[in-house]
Short mmCIF file of N, CA and C in Angstrom, two decimals:
data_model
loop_
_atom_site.label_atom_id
_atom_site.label_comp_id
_atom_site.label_asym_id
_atom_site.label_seq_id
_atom_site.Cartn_x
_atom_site.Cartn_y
_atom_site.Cartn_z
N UNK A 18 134.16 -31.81 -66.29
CA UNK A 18 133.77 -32.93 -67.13
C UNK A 18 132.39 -33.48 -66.73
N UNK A 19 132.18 -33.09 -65.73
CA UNK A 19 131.08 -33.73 -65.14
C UNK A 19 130.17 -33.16 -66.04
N UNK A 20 129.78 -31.43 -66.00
CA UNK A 20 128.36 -31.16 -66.40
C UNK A 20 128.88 -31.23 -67.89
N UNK A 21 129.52 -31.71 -68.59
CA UNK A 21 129.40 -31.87 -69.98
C UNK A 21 128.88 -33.28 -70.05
N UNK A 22 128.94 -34.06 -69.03
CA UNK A 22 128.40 -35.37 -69.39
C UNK A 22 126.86 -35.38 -69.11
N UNK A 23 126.54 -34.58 -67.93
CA UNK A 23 125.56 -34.42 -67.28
C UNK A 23 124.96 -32.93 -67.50
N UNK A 24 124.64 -32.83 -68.19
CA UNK A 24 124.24 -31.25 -68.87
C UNK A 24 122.68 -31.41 -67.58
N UNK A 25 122.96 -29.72 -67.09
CA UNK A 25 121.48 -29.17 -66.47
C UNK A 25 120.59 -28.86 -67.10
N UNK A 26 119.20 -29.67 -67.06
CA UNK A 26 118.22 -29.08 -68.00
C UNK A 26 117.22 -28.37 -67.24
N UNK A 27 116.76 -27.14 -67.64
CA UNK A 27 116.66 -25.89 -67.27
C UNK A 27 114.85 -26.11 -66.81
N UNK A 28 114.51 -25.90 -66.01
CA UNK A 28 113.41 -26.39 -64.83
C UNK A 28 111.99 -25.90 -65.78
N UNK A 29 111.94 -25.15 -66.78
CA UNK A 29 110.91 -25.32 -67.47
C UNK A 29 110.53 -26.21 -68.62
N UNK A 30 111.58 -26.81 -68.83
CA UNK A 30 111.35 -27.76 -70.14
C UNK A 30 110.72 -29.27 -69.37
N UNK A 31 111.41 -29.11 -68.00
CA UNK A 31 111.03 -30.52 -66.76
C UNK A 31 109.64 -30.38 -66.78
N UNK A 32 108.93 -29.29 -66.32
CA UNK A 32 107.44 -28.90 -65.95
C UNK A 32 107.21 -28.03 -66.96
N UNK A 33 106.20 -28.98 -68.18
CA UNK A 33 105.51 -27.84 -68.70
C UNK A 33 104.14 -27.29 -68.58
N UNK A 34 104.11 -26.60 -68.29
CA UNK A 34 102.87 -25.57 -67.99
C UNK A 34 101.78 -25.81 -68.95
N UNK A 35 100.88 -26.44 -68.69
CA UNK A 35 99.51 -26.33 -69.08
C UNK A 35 98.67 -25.08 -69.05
N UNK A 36 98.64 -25.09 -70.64
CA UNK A 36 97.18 -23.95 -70.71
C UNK A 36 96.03 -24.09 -70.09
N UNK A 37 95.29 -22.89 -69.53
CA UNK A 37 94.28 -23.10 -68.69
C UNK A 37 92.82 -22.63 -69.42
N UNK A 38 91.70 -23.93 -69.36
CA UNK A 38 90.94 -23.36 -70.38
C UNK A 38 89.71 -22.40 -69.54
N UNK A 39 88.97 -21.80 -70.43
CA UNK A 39 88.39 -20.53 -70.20
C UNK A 39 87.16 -21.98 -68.84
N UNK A 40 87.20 -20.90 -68.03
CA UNK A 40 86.11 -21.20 -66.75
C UNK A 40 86.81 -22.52 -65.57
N UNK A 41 88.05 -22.73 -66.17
CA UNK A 41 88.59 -23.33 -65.25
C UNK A 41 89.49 -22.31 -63.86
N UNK A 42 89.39 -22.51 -62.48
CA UNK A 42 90.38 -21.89 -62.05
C UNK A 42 90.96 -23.23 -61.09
N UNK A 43 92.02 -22.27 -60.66
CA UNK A 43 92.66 -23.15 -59.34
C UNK A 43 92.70 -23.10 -58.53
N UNK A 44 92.71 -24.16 -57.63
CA UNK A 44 92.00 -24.61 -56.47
C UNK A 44 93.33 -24.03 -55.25
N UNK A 45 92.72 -23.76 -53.89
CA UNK A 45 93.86 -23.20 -53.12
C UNK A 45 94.16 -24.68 -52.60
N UNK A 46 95.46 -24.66 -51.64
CA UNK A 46 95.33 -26.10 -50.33
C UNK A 46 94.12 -26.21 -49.99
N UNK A 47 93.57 -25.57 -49.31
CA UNK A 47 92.64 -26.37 -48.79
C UNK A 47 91.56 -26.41 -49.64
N UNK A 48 91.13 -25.59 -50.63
CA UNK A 48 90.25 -26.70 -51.32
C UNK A 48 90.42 -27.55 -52.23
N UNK A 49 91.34 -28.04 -52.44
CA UNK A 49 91.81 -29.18 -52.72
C UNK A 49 92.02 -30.49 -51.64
N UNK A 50 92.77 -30.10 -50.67
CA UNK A 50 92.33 -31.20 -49.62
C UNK A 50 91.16 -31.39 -49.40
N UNK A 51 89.63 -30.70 -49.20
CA UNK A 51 88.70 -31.01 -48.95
C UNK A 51 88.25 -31.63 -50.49
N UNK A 52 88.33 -31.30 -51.56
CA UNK A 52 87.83 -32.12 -52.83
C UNK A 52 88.74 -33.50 -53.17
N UNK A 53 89.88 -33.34 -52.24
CA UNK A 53 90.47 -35.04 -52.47
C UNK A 53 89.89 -35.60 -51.11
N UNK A 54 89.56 -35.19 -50.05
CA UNK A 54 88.56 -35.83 -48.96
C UNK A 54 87.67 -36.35 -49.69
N UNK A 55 87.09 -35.70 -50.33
CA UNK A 55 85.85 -36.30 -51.01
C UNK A 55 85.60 -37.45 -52.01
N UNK A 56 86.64 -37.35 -52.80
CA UNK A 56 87.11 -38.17 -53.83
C UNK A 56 87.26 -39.64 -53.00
N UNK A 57 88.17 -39.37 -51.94
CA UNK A 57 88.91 -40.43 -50.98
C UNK A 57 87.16 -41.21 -50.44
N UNK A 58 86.57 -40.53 -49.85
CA UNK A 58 85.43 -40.83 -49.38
C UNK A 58 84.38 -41.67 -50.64
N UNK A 59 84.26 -41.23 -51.98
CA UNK A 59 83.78 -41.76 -52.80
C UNK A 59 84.51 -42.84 -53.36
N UNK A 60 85.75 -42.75 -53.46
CA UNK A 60 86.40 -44.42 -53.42
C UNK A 60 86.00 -45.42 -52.38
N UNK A 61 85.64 -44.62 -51.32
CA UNK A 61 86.06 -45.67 -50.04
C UNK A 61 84.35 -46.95 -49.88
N UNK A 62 83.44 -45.87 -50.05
CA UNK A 62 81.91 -46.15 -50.66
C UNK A 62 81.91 -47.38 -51.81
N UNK A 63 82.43 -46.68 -52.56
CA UNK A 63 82.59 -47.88 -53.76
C UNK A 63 83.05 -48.53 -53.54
N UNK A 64 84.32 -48.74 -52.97
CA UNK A 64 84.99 -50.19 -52.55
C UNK A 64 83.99 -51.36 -51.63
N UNK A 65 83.45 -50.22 -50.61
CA UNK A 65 82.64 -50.86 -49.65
C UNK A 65 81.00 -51.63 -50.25
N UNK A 66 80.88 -50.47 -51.18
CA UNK A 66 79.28 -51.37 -52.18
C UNK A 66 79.77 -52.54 -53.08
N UNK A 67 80.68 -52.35 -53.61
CA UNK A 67 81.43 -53.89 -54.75
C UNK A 67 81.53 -54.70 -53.54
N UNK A 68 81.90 -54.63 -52.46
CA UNK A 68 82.77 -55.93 -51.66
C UNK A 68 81.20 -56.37 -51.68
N UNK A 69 79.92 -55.60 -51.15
CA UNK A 69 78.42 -56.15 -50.79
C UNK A 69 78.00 -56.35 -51.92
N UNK A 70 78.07 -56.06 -53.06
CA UNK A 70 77.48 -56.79 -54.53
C UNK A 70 78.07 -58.12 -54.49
N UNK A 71 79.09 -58.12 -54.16
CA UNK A 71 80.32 -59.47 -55.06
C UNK A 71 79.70 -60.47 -54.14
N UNK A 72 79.59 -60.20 -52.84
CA UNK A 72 78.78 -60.94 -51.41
C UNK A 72 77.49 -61.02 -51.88
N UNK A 73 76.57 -60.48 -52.37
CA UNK A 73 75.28 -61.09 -52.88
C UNK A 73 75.44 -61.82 -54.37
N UNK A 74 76.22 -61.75 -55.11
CA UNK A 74 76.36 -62.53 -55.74
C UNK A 74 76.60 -63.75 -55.65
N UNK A 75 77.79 -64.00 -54.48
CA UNK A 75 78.00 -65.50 -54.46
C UNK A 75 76.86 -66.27 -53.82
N UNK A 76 75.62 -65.22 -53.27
CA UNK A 76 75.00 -66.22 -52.78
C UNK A 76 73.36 -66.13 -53.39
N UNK A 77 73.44 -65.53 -54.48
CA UNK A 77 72.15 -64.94 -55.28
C UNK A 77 72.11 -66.84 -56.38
N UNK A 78 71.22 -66.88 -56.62
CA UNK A 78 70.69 -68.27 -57.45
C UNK A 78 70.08 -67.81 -58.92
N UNK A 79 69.57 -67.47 -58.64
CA UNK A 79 68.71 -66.51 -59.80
C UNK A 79 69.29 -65.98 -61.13
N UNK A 80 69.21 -66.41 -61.92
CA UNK A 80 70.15 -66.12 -63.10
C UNK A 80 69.46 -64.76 -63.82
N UNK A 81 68.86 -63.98 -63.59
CA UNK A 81 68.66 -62.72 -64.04
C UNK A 81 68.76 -61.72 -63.05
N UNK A 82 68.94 -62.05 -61.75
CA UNK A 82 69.25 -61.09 -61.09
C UNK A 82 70.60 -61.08 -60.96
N UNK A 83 71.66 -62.63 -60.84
CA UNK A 83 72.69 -62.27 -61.43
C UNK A 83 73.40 -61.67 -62.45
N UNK A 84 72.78 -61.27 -63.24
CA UNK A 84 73.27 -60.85 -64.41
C UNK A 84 73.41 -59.42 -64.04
N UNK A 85 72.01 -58.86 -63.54
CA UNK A 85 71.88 -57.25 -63.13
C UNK A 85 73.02 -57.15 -61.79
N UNK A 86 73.64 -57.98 -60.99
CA UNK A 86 74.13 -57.84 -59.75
C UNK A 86 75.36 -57.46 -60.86
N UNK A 87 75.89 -58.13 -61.80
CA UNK A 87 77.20 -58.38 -62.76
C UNK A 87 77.19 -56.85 -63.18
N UNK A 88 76.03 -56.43 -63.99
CA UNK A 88 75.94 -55.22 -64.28
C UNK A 88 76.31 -54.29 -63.35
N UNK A 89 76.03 -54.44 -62.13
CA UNK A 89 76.01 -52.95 -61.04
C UNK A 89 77.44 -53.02 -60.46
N UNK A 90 77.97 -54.12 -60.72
CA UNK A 90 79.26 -54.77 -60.48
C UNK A 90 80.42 -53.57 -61.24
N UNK A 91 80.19 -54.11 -62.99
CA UNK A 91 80.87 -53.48 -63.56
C UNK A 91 80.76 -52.15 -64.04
N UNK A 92 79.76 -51.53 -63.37
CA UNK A 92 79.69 -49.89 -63.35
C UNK A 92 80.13 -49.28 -61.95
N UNK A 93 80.11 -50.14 -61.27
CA UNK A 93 80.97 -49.56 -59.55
C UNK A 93 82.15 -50.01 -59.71
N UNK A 94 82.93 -50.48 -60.55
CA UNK A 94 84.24 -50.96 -60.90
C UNK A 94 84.48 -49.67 -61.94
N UNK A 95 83.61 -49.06 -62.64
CA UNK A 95 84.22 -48.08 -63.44
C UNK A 95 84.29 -46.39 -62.88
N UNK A 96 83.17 -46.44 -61.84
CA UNK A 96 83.04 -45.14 -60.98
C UNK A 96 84.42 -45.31 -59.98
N UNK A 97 84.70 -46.32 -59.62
CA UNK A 97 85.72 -46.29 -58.78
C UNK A 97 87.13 -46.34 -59.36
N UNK A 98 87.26 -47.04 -60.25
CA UNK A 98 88.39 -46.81 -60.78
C UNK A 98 88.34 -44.99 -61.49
N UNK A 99 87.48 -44.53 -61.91
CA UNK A 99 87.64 -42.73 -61.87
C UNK A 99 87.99 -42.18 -60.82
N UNK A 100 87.15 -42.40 -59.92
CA UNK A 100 88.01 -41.65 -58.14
C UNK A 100 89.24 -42.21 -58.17
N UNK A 101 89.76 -43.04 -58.39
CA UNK A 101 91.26 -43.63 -57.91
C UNK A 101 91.84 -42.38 -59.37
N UNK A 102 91.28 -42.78 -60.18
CA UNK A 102 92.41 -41.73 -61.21
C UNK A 102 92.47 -40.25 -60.57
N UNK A 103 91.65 -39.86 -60.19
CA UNK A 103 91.36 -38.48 -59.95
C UNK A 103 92.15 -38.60 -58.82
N UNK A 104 92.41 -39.34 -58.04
CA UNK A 104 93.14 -39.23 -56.44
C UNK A 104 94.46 -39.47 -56.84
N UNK A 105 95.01 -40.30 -57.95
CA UNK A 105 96.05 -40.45 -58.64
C UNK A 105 97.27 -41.94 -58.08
N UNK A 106 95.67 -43.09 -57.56
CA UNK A 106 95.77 -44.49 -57.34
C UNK A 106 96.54 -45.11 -58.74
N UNK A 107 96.84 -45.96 -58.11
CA UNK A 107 97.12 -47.19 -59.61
C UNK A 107 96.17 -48.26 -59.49
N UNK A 108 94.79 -47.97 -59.95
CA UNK A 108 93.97 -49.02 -59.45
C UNK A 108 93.96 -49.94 -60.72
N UNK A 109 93.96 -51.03 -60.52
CA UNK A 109 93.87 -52.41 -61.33
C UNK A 109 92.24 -53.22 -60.95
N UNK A 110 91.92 -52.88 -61.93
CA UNK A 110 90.64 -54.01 -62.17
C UNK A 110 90.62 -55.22 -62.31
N UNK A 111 90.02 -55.80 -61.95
CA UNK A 111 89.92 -57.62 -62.88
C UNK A 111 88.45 -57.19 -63.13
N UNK A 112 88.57 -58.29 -64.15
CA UNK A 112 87.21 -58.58 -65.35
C UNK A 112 86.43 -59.64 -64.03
N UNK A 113 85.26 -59.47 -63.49
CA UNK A 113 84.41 -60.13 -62.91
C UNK A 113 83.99 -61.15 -63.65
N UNK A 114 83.88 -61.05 -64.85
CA UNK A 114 82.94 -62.32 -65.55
C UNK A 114 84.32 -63.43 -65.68
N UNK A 115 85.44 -63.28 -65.57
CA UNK A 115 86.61 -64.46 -65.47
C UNK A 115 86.80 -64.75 -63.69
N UNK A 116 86.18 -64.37 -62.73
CA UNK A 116 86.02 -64.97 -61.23
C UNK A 116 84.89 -65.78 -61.21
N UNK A 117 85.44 -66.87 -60.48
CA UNK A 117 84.90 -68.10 -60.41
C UNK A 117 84.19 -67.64 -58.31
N UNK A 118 82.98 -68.36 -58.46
CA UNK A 118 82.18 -67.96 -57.42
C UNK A 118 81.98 -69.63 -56.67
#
């Protein structure tokens, strides 16, 4: 009674196999660990340049260089949130222009 309630579903319908397009190949272990090193390393950069933007911001006066600090802000918020996808993070953004300084 059991597997009529609980029917086995058959391990290829679970994982389906992606077509592979022309000039793509696949990567062994280790080069993949060394291209998620890298990834990891380019998140870690970005995290570390936003924390030093967001820090010259709060103490920048200048209302056009704030604006460009805002800008470099929200393009190192979008490079980094790509490495987190690619590393397969759940990264959550906030909107900078709703933080109060």
């Amino acid at each position: 009674t059991y597997l009529r309630m609980n029917p086995i579903v058959e391990e290829t319908s679970i994982r389906k196999k992606r077509k592979m397009r022309d000039g793509e190949k696949i990567l062994s272990v280790d080069e993949l660990r060394v291209q998620e090193r890298h990834w990891m390393e380019m998140w870690k950069d970005a995290k570390n340049e936003l924390k030093q933007l967001r820090q010259d911001l709060k103490e920048e006066l200048d209302e056009e260089v704030r604006s460009e600090l805002m800008a470099d802000i929200e393009g190192l918020k979008k490079r980094k949130g790509d490495w987190a996808r690619l590393l397969g993070l759940n990264e959550t953004t906030t909107d900078v222009t709703n933080m109060t300084f």
